[in-house]
Short mmCIF file of C-alpha atoms in Angstrom, two decimals:
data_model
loop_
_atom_site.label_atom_id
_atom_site.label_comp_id
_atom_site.label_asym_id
_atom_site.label_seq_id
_atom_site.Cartn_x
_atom_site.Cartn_y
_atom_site.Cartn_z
CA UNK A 5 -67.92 -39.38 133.99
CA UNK A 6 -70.05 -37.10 132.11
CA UNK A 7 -68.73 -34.10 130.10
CA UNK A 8 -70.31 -30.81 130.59
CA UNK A 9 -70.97 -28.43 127.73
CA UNK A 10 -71.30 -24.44 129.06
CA UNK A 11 -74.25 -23.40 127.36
CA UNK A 12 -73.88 -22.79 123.98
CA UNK A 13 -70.39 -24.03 123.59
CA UNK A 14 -69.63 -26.17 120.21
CA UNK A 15 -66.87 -28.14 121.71
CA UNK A 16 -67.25 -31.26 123.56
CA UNK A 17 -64.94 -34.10 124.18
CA UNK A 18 -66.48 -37.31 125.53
CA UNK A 19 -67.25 -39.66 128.12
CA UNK A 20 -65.42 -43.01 127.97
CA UNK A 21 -67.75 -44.03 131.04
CA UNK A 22 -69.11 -47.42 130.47
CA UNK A 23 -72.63 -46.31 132.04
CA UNK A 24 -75.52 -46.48 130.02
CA UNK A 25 -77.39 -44.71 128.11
CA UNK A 26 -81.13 -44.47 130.08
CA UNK A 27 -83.20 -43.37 126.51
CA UNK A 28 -86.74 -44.21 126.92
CA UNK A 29 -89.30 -44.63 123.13
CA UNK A 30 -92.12 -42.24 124.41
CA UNK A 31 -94.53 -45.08 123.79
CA UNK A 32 -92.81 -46.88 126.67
CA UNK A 33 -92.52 -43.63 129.37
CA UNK A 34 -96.58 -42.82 128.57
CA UNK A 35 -96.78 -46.72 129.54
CA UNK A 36 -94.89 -46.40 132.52
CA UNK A 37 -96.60 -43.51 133.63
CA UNK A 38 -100.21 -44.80 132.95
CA UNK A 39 -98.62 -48.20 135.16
CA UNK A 40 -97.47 -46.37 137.84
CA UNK A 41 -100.19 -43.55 137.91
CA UNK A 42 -97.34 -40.96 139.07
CA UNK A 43 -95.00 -38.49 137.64
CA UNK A 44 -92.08 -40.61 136.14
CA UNK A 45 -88.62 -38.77 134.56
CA UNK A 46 -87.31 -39.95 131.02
CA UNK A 47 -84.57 -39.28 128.19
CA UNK A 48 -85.49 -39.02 124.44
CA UNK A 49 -83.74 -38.58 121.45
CA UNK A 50 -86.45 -37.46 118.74
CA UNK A 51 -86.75 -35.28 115.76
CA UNK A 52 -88.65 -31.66 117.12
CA UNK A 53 -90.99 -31.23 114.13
CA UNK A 54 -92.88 -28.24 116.15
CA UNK A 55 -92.22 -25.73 118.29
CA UNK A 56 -94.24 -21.88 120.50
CA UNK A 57 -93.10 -18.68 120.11
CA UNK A 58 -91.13 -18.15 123.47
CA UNK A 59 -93.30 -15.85 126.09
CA UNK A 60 -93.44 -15.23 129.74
CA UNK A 61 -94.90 -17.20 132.53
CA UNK A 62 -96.55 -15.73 135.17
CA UNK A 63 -93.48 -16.08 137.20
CA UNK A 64 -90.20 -15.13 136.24
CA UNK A 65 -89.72 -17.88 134.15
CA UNK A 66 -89.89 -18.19 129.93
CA UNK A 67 -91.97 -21.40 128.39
CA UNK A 68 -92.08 -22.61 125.00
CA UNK A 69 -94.18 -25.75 123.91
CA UNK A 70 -92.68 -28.42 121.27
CA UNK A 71 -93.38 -31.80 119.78
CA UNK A 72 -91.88 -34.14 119.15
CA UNK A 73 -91.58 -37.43 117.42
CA UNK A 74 -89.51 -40.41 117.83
CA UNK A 75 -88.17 -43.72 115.25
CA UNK A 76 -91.77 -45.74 117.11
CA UNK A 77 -93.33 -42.79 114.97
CA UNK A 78 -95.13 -41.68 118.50
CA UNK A 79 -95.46 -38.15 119.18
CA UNK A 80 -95.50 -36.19 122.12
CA UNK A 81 -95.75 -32.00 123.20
CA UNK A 82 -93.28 -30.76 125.62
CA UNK A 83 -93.31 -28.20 127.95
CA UNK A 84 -90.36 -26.78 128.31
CA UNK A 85 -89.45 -23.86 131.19
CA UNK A 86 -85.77 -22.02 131.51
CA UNK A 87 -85.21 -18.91 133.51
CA UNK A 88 -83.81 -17.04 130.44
CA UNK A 89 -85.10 -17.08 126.95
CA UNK A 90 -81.72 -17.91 125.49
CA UNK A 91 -82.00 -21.06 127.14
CA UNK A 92 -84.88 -22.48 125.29
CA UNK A 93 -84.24 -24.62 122.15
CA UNK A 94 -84.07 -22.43 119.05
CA UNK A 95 -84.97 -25.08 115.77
CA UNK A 96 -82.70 -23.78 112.36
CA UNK A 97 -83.75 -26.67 110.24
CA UNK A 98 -86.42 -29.20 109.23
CA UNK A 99 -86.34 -32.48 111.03
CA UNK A 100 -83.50 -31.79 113.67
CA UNK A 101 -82.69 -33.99 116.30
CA UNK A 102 -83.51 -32.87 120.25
CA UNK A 103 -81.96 -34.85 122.96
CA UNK A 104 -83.84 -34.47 126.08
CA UNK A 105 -82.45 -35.13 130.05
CA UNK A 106 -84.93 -36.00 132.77
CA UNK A 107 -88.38 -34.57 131.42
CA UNK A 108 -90.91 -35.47 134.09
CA UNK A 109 -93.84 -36.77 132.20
CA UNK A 110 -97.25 -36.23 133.62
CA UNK A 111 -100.78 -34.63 132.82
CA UNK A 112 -101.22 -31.47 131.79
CA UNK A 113 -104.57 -30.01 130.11
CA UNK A 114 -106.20 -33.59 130.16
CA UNK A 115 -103.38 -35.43 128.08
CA UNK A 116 -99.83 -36.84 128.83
CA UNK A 117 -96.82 -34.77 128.38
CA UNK A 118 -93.83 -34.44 128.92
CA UNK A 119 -92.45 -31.28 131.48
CA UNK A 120 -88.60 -29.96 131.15
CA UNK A 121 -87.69 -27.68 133.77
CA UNK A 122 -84.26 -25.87 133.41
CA UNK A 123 -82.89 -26.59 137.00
CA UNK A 124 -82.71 -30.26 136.73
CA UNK A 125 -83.30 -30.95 132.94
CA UNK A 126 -81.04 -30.38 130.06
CA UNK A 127 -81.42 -30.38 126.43
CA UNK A 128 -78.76 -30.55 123.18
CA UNK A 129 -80.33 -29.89 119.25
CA UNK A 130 -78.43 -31.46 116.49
CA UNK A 131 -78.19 -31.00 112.69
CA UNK A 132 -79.52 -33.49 111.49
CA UNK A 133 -78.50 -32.51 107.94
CA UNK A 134 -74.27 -33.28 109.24
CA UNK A 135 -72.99 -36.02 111.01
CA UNK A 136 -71.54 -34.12 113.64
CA UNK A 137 -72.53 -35.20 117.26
CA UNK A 138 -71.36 -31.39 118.30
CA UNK A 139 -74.98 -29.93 119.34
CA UNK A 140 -75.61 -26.80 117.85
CA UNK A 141 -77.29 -25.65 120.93
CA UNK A 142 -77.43 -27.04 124.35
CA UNK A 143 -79.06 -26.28 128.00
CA UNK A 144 -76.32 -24.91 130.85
CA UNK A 145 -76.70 -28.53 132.79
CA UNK A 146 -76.37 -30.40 129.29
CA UNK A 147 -73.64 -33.16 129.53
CA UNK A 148 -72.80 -35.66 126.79
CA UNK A 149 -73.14 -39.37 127.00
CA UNK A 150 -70.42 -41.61 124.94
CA UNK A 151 -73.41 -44.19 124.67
CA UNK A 152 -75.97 -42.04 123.31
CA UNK A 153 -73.57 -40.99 120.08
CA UNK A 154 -74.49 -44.54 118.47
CA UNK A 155 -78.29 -43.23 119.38
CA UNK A 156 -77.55 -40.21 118.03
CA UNK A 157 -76.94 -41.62 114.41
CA UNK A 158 -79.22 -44.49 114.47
CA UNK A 159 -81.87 -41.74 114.54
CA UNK A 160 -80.38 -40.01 111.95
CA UNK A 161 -80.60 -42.94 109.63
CA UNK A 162 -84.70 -42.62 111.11
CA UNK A 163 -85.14 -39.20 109.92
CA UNK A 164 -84.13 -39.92 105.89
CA UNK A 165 -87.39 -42.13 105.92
CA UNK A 166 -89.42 -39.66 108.10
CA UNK A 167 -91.16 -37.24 106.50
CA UNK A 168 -93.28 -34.23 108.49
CA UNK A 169 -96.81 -33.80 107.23
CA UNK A 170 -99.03 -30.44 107.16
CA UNK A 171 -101.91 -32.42 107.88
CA UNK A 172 -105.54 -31.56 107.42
CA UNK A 173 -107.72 -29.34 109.18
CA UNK A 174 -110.42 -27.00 108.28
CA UNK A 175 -108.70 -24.21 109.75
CA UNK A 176 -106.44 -24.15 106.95
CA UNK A 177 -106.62 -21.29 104.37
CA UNK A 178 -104.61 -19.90 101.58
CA UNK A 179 -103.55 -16.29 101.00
CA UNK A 180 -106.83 -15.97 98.47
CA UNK A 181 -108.97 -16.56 101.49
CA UNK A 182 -107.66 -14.14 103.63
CA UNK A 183 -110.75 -12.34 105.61
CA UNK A 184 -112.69 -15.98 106.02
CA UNK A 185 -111.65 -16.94 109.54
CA UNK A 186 -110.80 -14.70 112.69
CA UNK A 187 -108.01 -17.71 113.09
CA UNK A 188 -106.65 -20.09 110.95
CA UNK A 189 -103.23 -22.07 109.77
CA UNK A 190 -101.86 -21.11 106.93
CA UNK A 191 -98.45 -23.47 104.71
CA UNK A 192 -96.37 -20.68 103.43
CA UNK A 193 -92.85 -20.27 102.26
CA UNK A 194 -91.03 -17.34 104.71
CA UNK A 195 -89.29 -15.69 101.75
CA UNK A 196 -87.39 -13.35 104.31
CA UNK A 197 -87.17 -12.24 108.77
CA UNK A 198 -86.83 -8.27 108.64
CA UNK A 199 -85.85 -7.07 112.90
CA UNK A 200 -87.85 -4.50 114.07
CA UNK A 201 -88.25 -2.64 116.87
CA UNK A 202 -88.89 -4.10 120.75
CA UNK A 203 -86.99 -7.13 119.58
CA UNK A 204 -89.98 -8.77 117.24
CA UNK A 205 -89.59 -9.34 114.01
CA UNK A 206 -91.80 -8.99 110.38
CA UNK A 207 -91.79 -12.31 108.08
CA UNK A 208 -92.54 -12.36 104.47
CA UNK A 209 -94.31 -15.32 103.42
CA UNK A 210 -95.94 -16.15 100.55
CA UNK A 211 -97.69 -18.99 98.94
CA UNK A 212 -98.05 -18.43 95.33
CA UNK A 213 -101.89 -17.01 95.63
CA UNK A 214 -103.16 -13.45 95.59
CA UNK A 215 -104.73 -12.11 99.10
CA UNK A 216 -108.47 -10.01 98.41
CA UNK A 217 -108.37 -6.68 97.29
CA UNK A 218 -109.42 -4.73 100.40
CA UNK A 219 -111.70 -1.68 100.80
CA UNK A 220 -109.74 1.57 101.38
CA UNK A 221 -111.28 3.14 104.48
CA UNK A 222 -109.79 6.54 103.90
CA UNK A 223 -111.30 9.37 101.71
CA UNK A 224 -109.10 10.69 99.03
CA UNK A 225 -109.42 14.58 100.24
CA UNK A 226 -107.05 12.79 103.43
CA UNK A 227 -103.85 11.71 100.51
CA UNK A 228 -102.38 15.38 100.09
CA UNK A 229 -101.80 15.72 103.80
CA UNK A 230 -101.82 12.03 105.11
CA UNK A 231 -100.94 9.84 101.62
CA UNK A 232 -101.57 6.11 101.79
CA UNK A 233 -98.80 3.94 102.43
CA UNK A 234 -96.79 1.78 100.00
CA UNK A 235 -96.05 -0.92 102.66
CA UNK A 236 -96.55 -1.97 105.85
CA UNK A 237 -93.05 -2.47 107.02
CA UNK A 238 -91.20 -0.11 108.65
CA UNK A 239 -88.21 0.30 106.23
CA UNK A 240 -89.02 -0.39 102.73
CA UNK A 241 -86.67 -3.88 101.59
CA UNK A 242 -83.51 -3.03 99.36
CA UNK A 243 -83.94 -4.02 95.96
CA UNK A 244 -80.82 -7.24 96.66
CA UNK A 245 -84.05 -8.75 99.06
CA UNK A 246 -87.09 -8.37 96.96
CA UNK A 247 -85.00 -9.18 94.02
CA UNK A 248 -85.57 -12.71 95.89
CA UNK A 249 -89.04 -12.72 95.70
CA UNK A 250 -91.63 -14.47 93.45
CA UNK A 251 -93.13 -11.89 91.46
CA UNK A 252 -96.42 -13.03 91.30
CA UNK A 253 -98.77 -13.49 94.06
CA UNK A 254 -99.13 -11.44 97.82
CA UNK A 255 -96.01 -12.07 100.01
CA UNK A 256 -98.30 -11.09 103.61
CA UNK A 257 -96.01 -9.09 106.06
CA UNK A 258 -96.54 -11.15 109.19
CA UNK A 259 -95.42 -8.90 112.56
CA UNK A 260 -93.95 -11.13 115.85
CA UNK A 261 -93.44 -10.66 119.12
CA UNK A 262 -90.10 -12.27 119.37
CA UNK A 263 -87.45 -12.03 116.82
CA UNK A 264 -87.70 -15.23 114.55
CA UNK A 265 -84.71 -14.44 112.60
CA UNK A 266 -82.59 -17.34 114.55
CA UNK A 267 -85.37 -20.37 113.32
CA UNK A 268 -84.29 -19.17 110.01
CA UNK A 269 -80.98 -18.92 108.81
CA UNK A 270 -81.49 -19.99 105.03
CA UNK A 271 -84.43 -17.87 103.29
CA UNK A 272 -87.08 -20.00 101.57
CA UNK A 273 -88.08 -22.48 104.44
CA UNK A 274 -91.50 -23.82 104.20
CA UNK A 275 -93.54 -23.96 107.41
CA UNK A 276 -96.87 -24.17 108.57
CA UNK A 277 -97.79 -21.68 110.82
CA UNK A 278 -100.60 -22.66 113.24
CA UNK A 279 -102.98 -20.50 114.69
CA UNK A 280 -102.64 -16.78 113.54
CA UNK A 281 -104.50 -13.97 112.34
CA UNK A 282 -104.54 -11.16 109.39
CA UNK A 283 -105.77 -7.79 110.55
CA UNK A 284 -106.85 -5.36 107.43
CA UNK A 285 -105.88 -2.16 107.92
CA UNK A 286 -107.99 0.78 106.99
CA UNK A 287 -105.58 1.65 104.65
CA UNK A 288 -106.33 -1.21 102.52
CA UNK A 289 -103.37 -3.19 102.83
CA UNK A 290 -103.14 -6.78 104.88
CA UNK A 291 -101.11 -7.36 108.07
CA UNK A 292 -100.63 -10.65 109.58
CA UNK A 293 -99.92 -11.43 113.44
CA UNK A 294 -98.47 -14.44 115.14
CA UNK A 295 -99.86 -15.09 118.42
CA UNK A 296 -98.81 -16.10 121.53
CA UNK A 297 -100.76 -19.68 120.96
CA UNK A 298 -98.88 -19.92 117.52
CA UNK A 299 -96.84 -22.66 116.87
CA UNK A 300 -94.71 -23.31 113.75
CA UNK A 301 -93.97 -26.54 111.77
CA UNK A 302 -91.24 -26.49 109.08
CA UNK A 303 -92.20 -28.36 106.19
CA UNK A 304 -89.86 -30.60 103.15
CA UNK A 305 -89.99 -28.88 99.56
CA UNK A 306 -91.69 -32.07 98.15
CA UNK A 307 -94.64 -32.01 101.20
CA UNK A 308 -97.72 -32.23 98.96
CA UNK A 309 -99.47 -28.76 100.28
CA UNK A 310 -96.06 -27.16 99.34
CA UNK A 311 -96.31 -29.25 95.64
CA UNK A 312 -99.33 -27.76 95.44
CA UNK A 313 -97.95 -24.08 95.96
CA UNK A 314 -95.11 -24.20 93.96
CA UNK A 315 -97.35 -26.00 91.02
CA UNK A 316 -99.81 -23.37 91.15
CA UNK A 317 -96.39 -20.70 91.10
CA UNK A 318 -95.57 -22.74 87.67
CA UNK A 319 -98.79 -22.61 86.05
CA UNK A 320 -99.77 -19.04 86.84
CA UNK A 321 -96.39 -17.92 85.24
CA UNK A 322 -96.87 -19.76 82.06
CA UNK A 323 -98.25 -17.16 79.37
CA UNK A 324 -99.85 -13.94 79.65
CA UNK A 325 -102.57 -14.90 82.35
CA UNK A 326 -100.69 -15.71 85.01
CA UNK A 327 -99.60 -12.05 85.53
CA UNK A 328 -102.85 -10.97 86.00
CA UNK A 329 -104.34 -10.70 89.29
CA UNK A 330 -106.92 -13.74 90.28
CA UNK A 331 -109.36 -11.24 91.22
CA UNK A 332 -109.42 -9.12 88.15
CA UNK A 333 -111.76 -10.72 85.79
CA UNK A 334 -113.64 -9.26 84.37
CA UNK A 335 -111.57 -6.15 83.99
CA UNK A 336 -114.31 -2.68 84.12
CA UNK A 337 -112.99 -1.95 80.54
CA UNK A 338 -113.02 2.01 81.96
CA UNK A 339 -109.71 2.31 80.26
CA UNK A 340 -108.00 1.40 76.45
CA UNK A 341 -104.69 0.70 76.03
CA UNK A 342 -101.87 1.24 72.76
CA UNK A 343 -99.75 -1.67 74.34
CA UNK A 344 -98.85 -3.42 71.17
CA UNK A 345 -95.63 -5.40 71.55
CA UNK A 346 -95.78 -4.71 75.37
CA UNK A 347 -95.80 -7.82 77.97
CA UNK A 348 -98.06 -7.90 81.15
CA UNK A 349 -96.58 -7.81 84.00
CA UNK A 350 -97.54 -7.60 88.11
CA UNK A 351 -95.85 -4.52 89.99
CA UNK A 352 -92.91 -6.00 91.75
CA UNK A 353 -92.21 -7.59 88.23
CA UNK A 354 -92.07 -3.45 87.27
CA UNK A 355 -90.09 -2.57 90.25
CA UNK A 356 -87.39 -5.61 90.27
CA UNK A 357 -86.56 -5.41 86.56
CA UNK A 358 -83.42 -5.08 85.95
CA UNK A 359 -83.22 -2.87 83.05
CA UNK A 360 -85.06 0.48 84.75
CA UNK A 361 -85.99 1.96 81.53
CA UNK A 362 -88.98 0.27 80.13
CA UNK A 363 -92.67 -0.08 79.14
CA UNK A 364 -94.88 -2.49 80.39
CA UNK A 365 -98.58 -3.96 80.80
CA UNK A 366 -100.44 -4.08 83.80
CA UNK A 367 -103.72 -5.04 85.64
CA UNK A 368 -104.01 -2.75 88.67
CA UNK A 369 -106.21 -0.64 91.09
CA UNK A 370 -105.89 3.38 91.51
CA UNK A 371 -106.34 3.39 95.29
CA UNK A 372 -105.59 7.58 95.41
CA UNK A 373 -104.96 10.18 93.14
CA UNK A 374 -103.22 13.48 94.53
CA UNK A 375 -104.30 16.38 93.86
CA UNK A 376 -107.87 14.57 94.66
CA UNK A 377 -110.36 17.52 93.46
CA UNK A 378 -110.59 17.35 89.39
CA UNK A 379 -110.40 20.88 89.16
CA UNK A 380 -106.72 20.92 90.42
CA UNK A 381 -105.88 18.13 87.87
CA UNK A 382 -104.62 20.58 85.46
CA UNK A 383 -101.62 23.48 86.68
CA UNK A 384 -102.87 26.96 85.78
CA UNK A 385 -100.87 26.75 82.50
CA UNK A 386 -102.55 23.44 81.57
CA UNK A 387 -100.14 21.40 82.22
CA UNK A 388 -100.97 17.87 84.02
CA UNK A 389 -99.01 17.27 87.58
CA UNK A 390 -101.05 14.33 89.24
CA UNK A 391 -99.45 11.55 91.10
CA UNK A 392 -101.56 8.42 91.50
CA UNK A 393 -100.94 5.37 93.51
CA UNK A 394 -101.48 1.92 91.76
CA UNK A 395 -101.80 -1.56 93.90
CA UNK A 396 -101.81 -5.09 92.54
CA UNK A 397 -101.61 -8.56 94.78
CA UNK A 398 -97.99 -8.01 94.88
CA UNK A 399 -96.67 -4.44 95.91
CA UNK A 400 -98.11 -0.60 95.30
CA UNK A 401 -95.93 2.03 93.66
CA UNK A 402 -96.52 5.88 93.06
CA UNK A 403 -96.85 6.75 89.33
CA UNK A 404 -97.26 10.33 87.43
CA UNK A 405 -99.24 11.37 84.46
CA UNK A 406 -97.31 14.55 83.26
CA UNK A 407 -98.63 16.49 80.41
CA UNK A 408 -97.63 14.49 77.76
CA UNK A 409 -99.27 11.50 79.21
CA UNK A 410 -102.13 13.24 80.42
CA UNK A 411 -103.47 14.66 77.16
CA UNK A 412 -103.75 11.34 75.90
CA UNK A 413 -105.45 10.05 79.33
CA UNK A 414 -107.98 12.54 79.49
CA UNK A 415 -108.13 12.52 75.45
CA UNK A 416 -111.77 11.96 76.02
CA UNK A 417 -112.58 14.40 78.94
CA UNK A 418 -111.52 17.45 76.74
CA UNK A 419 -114.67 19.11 76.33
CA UNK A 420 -116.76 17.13 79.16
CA UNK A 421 -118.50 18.84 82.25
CA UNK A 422 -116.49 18.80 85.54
CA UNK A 423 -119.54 17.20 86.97
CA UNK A 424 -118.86 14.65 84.09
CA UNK A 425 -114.97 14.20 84.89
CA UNK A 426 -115.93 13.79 88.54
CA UNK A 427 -118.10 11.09 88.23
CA UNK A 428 -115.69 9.45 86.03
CA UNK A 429 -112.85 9.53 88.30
CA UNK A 430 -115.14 8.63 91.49
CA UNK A 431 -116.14 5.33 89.35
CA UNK A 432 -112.31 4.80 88.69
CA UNK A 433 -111.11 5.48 92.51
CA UNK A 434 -113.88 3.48 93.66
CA UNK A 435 -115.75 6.30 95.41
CA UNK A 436 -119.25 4.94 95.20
CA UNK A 437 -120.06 3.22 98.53
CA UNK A 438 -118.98 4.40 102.19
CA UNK A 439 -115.43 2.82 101.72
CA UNK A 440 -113.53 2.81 98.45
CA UNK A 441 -113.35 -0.14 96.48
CA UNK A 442 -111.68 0.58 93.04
CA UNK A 443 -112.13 -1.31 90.17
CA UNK A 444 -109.35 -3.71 88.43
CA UNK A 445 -108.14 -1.74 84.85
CA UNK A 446 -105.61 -2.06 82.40
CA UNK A 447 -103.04 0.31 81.87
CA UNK A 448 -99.18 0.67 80.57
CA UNK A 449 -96.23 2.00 82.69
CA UNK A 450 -93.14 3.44 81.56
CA UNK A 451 -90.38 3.49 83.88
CA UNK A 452 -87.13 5.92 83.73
CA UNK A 453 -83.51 5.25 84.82
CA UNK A 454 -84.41 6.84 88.09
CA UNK A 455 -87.25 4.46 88.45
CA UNK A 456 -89.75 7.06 87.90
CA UNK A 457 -92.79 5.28 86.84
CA UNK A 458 -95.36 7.42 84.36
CA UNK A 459 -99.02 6.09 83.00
CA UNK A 460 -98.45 5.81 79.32
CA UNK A 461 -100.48 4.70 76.53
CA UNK A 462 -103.61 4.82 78.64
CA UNK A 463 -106.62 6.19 78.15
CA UNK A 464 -109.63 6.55 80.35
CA UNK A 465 -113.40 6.24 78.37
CA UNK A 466 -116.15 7.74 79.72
#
């Protein structure tokens, strides 16, 4: 007798039947197929090292696709079909183990693969991390087998020597060559899964490099009634999250159609994510898409692509240089700085610090300035009131130059023409083409206990 487990239920008690177990290596099923030149069923126990985003057939059905590899080290992409989307497998960690019931294996697309439909197949996913042989996750018709637990760890014992690979491909890109390809794969680390609305989902994910500094399609007369924005995301992250975050290079917002947040319960997983694409926005900042065609491939810490992130991580935050932004050299020198005894530092460095009150260095762009005409720089009573907003690879803040600050600023603009001012700023907000594009400059920030940043210690040269 077989035990039944209801869906999603963690407790299961076991067979003593003495049938056997009917596991099949997928080497051997893709045999007996090509033999018998027919649809054949079979049972495997692998490790799923890839899986779709969930979406809708044409019929009332939901499909994802995995793959998956067995101890032969033969692969093979399943098809998988269940009438509700709760019923497809959902991976939570690198290298778990899938046990799969009658898959029909046959040709689809001009190769072999294997076909699970939900009305007379069943699937269990185990941890492979535990011993447990509790599935985390099982199909309505799953029922365990007594003689597939010694299975069960024997392929655990297969999985400590197995190790997925990223591969090669030339549709691979980093973050720093964002805007290359229409499509591409990219190895990232998904730093955090933020819900949003229509039950998707935004990922941050980040590989240690900076994405290109984007032209802002918007003209700065549009900032006092339609400002740029700070972010992409819908609700900005509490300071607990991006505390989290590496501080130096782009984390790329990445929207979904399907909330992800149940493929990762831990933070910090490494995937590759293949086939997706990075729209750029016309207010200059990136947004990334997953597509239905995406498919995702959680990756070990000591893969070498992921080596290769975290060593570039290490050896950009060693010194001064690796604060600044890979794109920023040469600086346009349209600014000096008094920053004696003051460190550089990228913007989410500024905003995560824990001490609020303090001064530091930084290599940035002003992407808008509000009030945008330089006549309205200065208040009737001369005082300064301008807010600008400052971008780097890794976030954009507002920051104000009050009187104080000002003075010194504009130290050198005292007794120019407007005309003159004008064309110093336009140079500085990058208003000399059709779109903006504003140079890289130095400057220092102070920021208050309210975390209330001010441009300090600046000055802008004609």
């Amino acid at each position: 007798m077989r035990l039944r487990d209801h869906s999603h239920s963690h407790s299961h008690s076991h067979s003593h039947s003495s049938s056997t177990s009917n596991l099949m290596t997928i080497r051997d099923a893709v045999a007996v197929y090509a033999r018998k030149n027919k649809t054949i069923k079979a049972t495997f126990l692998a490790c799923l090292i890839e899986f779709s985003l969930p979406k809708k057939t044409q019929g009332t059905d939901y499909v994802v696709t995995v793959r998956i590899v067995d101890e032969l080290l033969a692969e093979l992409s399943v098809n998988m079909f269940a009438d509700k989307e709760d019923h497809l497998p959902r991976l939570h960690s690198y290298k778990d183990l899938i046990l799969l019931n009658d898959v029909m294996i046959k040709h689809y697309d001009g190769q072999v693969c294997g076909v699970f439909y939900s009305h007379s197949s069943s699937f269990a996913l185990f941890d492979v991390q535990t011993n447990t042989n509790i599935p985390y996750q099982s199909s309505p018709r799953f029922r365990l087998h007594d003689l597939d637990i010694p299975s069960i760890q024997r392929i655990r014992t297969f999985t400590t020597q197995y190790q997925v690979s990223a591969g090669i491909n030339h549709y691979r890109i980093t973050l720093k060559d964002l805007g290359t390809k229409m499509f591409f794969d990219l190895v990232c680390q998904v730093l955090y899964v933020q819900r949003v609305w229509d039950g998707g989902c935004m990922l941050y994910v980040w590989d240690g490099k900076d994405a290109p500094p984007l032209h802002i399609q918007r003209s700065l007369e549009d900032e006092e009634e339609d400002p740029l924005p700070l972010e992409v995301e819908p609700t900005t992250l509490n300071m607990h999250i991006l505390r989290k975050f590496p501080c130096v290079g782009t984390v790329l917002r990445v929207m979904a159609h399907v909330d992800m947040s149940v493929h990762f319960p831990q933070m910090g997983q490494w995937v590759k994510i293949r086939n997706m694409k990075c729209d750029q926005l016309e207010s200059g900042l990136w947004l990334g898409h997953l597509l239905p065609t995406t498919k995702l491939r959680f990756l070990p810490d000591n893969e070498p692509t992921v080596i290769e992130c975290k060593r570039a991580l290490d050896e950009r935050g060693l010194g001064t240089e690796g604060r600044l932004p890979l794109w920023s050299n040469p600086l346009s020198g349209l600014t000096v700085v008094d920053s004696t005894g003051f460190s550089f530092a990228t913007l989410l460095d500024l905003i995560t610090l824990t001490e609020a009150e303090t001064i530091v260095r930084c290599v940035v762009r002003f992407v808008a300035i509000c009030p945008s005409d330089v006549e309205g720089l200065r208040l009737e009573n001369g005082e300064y009131r301008i807010i600008l907003t400052l971008e780097d690879p890794t976030a954009r803040i507002h920051a104000l130059l009050d009187s104080h600050h000002g003075d010194v600023f504009f130290e050198n603009f005292t007794s120019a023409s407007d005309a003159s001012k004008r064309m110093t700023m336009n140079v500085l907000l990058g208003c000399e083409g059709k779109d903006r594009n504003p140079p890289w400059i130095e400057c220092c920030i102070r920021s208050n206990a309210n975390r209330i940043y001010y441009i300090c210690r600046t000055k802008l040269v004609a």
